[in-house]
XYZ file of C-alpha atoms in Angstrom:
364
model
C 0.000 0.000 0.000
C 0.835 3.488 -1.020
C 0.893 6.320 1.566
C -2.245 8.046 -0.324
C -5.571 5.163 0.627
C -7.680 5.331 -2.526
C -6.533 7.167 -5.915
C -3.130 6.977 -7.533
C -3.502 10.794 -8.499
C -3.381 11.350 -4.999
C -0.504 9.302 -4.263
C 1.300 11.420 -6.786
C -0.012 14.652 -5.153
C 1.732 13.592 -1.643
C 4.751 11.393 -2.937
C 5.615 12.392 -6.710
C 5.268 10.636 -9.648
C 5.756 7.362 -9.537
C 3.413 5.084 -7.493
C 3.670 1.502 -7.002
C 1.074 -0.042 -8.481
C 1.754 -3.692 -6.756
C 4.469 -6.095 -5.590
C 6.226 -5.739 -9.194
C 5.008 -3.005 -10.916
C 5.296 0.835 -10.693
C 3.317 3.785 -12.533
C 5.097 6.891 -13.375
C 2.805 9.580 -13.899
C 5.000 11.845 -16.607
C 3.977 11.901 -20.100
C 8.055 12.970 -20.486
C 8.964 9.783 -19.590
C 6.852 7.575 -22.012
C 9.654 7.676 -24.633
C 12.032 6.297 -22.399
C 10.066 2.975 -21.125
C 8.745 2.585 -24.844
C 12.057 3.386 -26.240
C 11.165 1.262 -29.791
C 14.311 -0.409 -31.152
C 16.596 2.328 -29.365
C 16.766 -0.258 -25.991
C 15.836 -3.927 -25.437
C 13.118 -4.074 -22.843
C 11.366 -6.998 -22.209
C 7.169 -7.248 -21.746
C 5.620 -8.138 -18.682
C 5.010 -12.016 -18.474
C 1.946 -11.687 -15.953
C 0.390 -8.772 -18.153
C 0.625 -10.828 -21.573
C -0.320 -13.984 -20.368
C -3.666 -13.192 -20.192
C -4.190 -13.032 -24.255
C -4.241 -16.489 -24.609
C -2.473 -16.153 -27.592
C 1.338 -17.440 -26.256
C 2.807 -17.485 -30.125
C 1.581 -13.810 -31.157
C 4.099 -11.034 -31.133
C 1.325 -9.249 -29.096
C 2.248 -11.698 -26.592
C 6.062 -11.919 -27.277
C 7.837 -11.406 -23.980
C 11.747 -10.978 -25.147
C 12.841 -8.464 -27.112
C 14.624 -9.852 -30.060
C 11.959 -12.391 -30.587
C 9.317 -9.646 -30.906
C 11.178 -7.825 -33.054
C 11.551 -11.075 -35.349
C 8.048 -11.579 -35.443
C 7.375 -7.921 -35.954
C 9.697 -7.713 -38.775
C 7.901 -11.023 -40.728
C 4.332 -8.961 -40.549
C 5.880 -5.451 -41.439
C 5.875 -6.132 -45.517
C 2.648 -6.822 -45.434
C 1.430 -3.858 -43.827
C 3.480 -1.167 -45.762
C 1.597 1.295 -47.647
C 2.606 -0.367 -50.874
C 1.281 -3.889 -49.964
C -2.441 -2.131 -48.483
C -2.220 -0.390 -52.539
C -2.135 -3.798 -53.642
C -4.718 -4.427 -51.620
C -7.377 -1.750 -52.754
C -9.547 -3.436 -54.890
C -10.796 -5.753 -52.257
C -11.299 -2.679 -49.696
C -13.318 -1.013 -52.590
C -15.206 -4.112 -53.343
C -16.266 -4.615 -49.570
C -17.290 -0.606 -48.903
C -19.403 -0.832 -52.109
C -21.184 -4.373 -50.205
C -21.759 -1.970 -47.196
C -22.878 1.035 -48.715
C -25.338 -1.299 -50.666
C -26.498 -2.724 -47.135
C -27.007 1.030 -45.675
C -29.283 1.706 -48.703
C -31.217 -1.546 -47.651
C -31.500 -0.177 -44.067
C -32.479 3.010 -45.089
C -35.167 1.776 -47.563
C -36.531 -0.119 -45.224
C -36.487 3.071 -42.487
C -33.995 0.626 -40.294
C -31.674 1.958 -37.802
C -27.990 0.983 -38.507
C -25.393 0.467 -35.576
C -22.447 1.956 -37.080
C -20.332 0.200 -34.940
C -21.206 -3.103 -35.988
C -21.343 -2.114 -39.516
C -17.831 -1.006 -39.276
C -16.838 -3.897 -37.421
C -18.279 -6.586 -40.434
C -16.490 -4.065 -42.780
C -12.979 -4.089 -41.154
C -13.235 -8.010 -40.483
C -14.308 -8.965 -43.918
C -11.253 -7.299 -44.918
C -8.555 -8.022 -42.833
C -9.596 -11.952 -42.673
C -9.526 -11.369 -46.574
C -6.126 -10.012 -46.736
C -5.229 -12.798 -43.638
C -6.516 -15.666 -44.349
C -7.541 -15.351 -47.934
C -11.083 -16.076 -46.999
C -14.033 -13.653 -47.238
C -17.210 -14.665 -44.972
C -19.259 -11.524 -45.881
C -20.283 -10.544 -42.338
C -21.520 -7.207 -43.839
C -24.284 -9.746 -45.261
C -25.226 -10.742 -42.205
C -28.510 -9.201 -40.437
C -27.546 -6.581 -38.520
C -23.509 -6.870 -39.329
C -23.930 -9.579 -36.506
C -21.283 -11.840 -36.574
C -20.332 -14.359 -33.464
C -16.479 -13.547 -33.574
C -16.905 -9.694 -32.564
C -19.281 -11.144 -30.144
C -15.797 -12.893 -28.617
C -13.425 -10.093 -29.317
C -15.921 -7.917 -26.983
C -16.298 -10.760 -24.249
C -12.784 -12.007 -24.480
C -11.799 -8.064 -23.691
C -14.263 -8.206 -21.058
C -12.821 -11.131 -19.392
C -9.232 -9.763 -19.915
C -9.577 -8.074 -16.291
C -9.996 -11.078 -14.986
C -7.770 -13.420 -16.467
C -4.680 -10.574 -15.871
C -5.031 -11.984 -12.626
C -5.956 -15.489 -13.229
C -4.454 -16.534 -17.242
C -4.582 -19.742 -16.314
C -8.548 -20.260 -16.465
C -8.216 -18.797 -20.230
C -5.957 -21.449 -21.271
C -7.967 -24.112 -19.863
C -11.166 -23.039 -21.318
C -9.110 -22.709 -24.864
C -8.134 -26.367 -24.103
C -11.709 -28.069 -23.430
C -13.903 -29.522 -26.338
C -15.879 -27.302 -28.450
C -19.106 -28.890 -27.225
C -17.939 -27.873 -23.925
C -16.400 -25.088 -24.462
C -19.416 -23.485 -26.126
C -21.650 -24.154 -23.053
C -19.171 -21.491 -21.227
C -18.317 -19.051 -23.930
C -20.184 -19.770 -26.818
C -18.286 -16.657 -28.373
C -14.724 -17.698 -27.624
C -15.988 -21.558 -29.255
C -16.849 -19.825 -32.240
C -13.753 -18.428 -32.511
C -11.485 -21.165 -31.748
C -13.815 -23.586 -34.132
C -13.337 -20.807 -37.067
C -9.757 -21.150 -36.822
C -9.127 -24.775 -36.674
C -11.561 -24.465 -39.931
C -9.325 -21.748 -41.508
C -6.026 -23.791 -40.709
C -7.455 -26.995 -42.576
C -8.849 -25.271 -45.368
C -4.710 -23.374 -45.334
C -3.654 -27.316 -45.372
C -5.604 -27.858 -47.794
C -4.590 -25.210 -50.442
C -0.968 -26.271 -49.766
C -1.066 -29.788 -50.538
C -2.821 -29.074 -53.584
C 0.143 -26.680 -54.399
C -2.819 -23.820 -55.447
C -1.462 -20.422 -55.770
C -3.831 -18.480 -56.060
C -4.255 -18.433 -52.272
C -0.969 -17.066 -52.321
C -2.577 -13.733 -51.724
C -3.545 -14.425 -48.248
C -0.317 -13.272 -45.272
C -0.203 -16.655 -43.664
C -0.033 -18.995 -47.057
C 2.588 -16.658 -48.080
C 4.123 -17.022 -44.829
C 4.424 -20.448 -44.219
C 5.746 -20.642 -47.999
C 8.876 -18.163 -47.127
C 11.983 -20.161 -46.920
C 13.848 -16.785 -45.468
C 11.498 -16.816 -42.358
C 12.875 -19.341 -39.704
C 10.607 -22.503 -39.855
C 9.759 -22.288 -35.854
C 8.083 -18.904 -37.168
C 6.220 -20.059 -39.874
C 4.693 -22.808 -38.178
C 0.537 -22.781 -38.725
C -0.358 -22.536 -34.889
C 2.236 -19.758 -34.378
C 0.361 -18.053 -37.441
C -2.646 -18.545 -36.003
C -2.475 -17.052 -32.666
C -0.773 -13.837 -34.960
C -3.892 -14.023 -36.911
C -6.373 -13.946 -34.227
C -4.380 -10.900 -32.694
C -4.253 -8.944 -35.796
C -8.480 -9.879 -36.363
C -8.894 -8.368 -32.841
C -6.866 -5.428 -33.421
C -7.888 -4.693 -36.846
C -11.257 -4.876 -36.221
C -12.954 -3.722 -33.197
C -9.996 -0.308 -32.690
C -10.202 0.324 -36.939
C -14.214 0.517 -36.534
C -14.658 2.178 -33.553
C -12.286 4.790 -34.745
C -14.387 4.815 -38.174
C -17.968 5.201 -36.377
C -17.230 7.619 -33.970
C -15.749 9.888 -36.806
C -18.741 9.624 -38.756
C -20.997 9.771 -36.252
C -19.797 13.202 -35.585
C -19.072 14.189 -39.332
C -22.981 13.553 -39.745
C -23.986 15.309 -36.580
C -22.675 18.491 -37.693
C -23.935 19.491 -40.981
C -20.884 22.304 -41.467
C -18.480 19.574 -41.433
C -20.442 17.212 -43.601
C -21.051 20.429 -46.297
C -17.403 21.702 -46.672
C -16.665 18.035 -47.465
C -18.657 17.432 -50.146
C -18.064 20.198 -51.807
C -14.245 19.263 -51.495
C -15.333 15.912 -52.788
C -17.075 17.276 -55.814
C -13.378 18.981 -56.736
C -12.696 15.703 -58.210
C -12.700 14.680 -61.927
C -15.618 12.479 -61.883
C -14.832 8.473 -62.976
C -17.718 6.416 -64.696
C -16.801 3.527 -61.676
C -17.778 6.475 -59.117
C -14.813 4.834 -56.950
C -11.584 7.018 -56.301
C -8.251 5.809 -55.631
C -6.666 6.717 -52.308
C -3.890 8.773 -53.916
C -6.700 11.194 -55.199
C -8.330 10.937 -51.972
C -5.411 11.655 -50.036
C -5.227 15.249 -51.875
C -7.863 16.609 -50.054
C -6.782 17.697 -47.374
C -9.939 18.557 -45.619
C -10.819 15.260 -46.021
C -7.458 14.082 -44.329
C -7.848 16.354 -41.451
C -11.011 15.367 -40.596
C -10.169 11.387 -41.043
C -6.669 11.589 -39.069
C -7.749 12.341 -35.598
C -10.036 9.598 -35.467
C -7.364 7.135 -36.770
C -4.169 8.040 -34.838
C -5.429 9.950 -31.516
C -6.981 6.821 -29.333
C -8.727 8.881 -26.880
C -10.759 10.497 -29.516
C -12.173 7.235 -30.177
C -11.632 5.079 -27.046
C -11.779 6.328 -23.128
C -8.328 5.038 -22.885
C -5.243 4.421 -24.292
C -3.765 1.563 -22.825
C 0.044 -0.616 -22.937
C 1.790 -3.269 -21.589
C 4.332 -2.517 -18.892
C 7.719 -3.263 -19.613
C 10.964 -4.714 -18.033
C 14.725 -3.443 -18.940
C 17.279 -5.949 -20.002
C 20.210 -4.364 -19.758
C 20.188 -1.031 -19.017
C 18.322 1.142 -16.248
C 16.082 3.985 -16.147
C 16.665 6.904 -14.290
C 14.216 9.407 -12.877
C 16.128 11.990 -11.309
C 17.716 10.197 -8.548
C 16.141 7.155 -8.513
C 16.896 3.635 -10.398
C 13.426 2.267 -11.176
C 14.261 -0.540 -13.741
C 16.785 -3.145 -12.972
C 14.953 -6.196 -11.211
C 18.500 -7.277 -9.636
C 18.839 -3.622 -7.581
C 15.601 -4.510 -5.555
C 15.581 -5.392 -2.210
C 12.435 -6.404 0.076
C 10.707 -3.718 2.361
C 7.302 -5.523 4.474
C 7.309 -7.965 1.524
C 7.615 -5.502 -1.433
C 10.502 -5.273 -3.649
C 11.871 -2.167 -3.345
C 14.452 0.266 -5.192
C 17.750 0.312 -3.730
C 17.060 4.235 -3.199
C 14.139 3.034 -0.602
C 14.905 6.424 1.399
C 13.755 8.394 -1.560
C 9.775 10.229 -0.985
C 8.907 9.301 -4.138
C 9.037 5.464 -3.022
C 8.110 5.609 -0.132
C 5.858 2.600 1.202
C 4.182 2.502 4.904
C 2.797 -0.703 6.259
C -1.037 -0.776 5.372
């Protein structure tokens, strides 16, 4: 326990910045310092095992605990998602906002209301498991943009809070039978049955030697001779796919609903762009490539915020701590990241500097 009882803002009010958050962790509370605990490629830290356990997903790179191994598996995936390789991918994108904007004019014939959220969600999904996979299930056909996988991205985040704490009762319920499984979760069984589906249907297309799968990020994967073979193993793949569904979908569509929700709620806004859309040469497909749409830059600046600030779009941003391999971090006088300079104080592990105010601990 902290000095302060109750909220960590407090805590920093009385003791400074940086607050222990429990036995192993600490918070410092200086937007300053972010750059130096999420120092990129410039240091090797190390994520927090306890934190990332909880995914369920041990093989991801979202899960990746050592430093040069997540920067392997970060390095496979980059390729793909260059700005050259999402060109490439443009056509399909097109092809699946045309499907939705067909199913808004069904809703709206029909006087329907439309939850843009799920709407953006089937939109996002039918194109990243596209691009993934190589497999397009057409959730934006489904009634409603319903579709049982966000319904397990949303619980499985829900349930995150709990398995932090406890990861071990996500594993085991990823272990039991379907049948079973589905009585407890029946979202997390639809997602675990869709990718054992995917991976045969992968098999499949392999032994068969048919390229024109090729298209898909895991065939070409598991066909690259310069990735090491422990990488490009299918269940590895698969846990990366299921991280990169979650992430692509439910953060890309939130960010896409609430910026239209507030581009159509104020009718200045929604004016000035359309008459910066009507700039354009018109095209007889009545589609427009993203270079030319990437020229308007009212357009750009009223897409960007949405897509690159998350508390626009979400309450809060959120990462994983981290731990420093082999150097420390320094704030002011105090050495707050080398596991080896702790010593116990009433069973916490404390800095070395345990006379400093801003780490001081009293006995609860």
């Amino acid at each position: 326990m902290t000095q302060a009882n109750s909220s960590p803002n407090n805590a920093v009010l009385r003791q400074g910045p940086i607050v222990r958050v429990n036995a192993n962790e600490i918070h410092i509370r200086d937007p300053h310092y972010y750059s130096t605990v999420y120092a990129g490629n410039h240091r090797s830290t190390d994520k927090y095992h306890d934190a990332v356990a909880a995914f369920s997903v041990p093989q991801a790179s979202l899960a990746t605990i050592h430093h040069k191994v997540h920067r392997l598996r970060r390095s496979i995936l980059n390729p793909y998602f260059s700005k050259a390789a999402v060109t490439r991918l443009e056509s399909a994108i097109n092809e699946r906002i045309e499907r939705m904007c067909s199913r808004l004019e069904e809703t709206m014939h029909y006087g329907q209301v439309v939850d843009l959220d799920a709407g953006f969600a089937a939109l996002t999904a039918d194109i990243v498991t596209t691009y993934f996979y190589g497999q397009n299930f057409d959730y934006l056909g489904n009634e409603g943009f319903k579709f049982q996988v966000r319904d397990a991205i949303l619980g499985l985040i829900q349930f995150y809070h709990f398995t932090r704490f406890f990861p071990w009762i996500a594993n085991t319920i990823k272990k039991l039978p379907i049948p079973i499984m589905r009585l407890i979760h029946p979202g997390a069984a639809y997602l675990v049955s869709s990718q054992e589906e995917i991976k045969d249907s992968i098999r499949a297309s392999l032994d068969k030697g048919n390229k024109a799968d090729a298209k898909s990020v895991i065939v070409q994967a598991l066909e690259d001779p310069t990735i090491p073979p422990q990488e490009r193993t299918l269940d590895r793949l698969g846990d990366e796919g299921t991280t990169i569904i979650f992430a692509g979908t439910e953060t890309t569509a939130r960010a896409l609903s609430v910026g239209m929700f507030h581009i159509l709620n104020n009718k200045t806004i929604l004016k000035k762009l359309r008459e910066e859309l009507d700039t354009l040469p018109g095209v007889s497909s009545g589609v427009y490539s993203h270079v030319q749409l990437e020229c308007l830059p009212y357009l750009v600046s009223c897409i960007f915020p949405f897509l690159l600030h998350p508390l626009v779009s979400f309450s809060f941003p959120w990462k994983n701590g981290r731990i420093t391999v082999r150097h420390e971090c320094n704030y002011g006088p105090n050495s707050v990241g080398r596991p080896e300079r702790f010593k116990r104080v009433f069973g916490f592990p404390m800095a070395q500097q345990s006379d400093s105010p801003e780490l001081q601990m009293t006995r609860p």
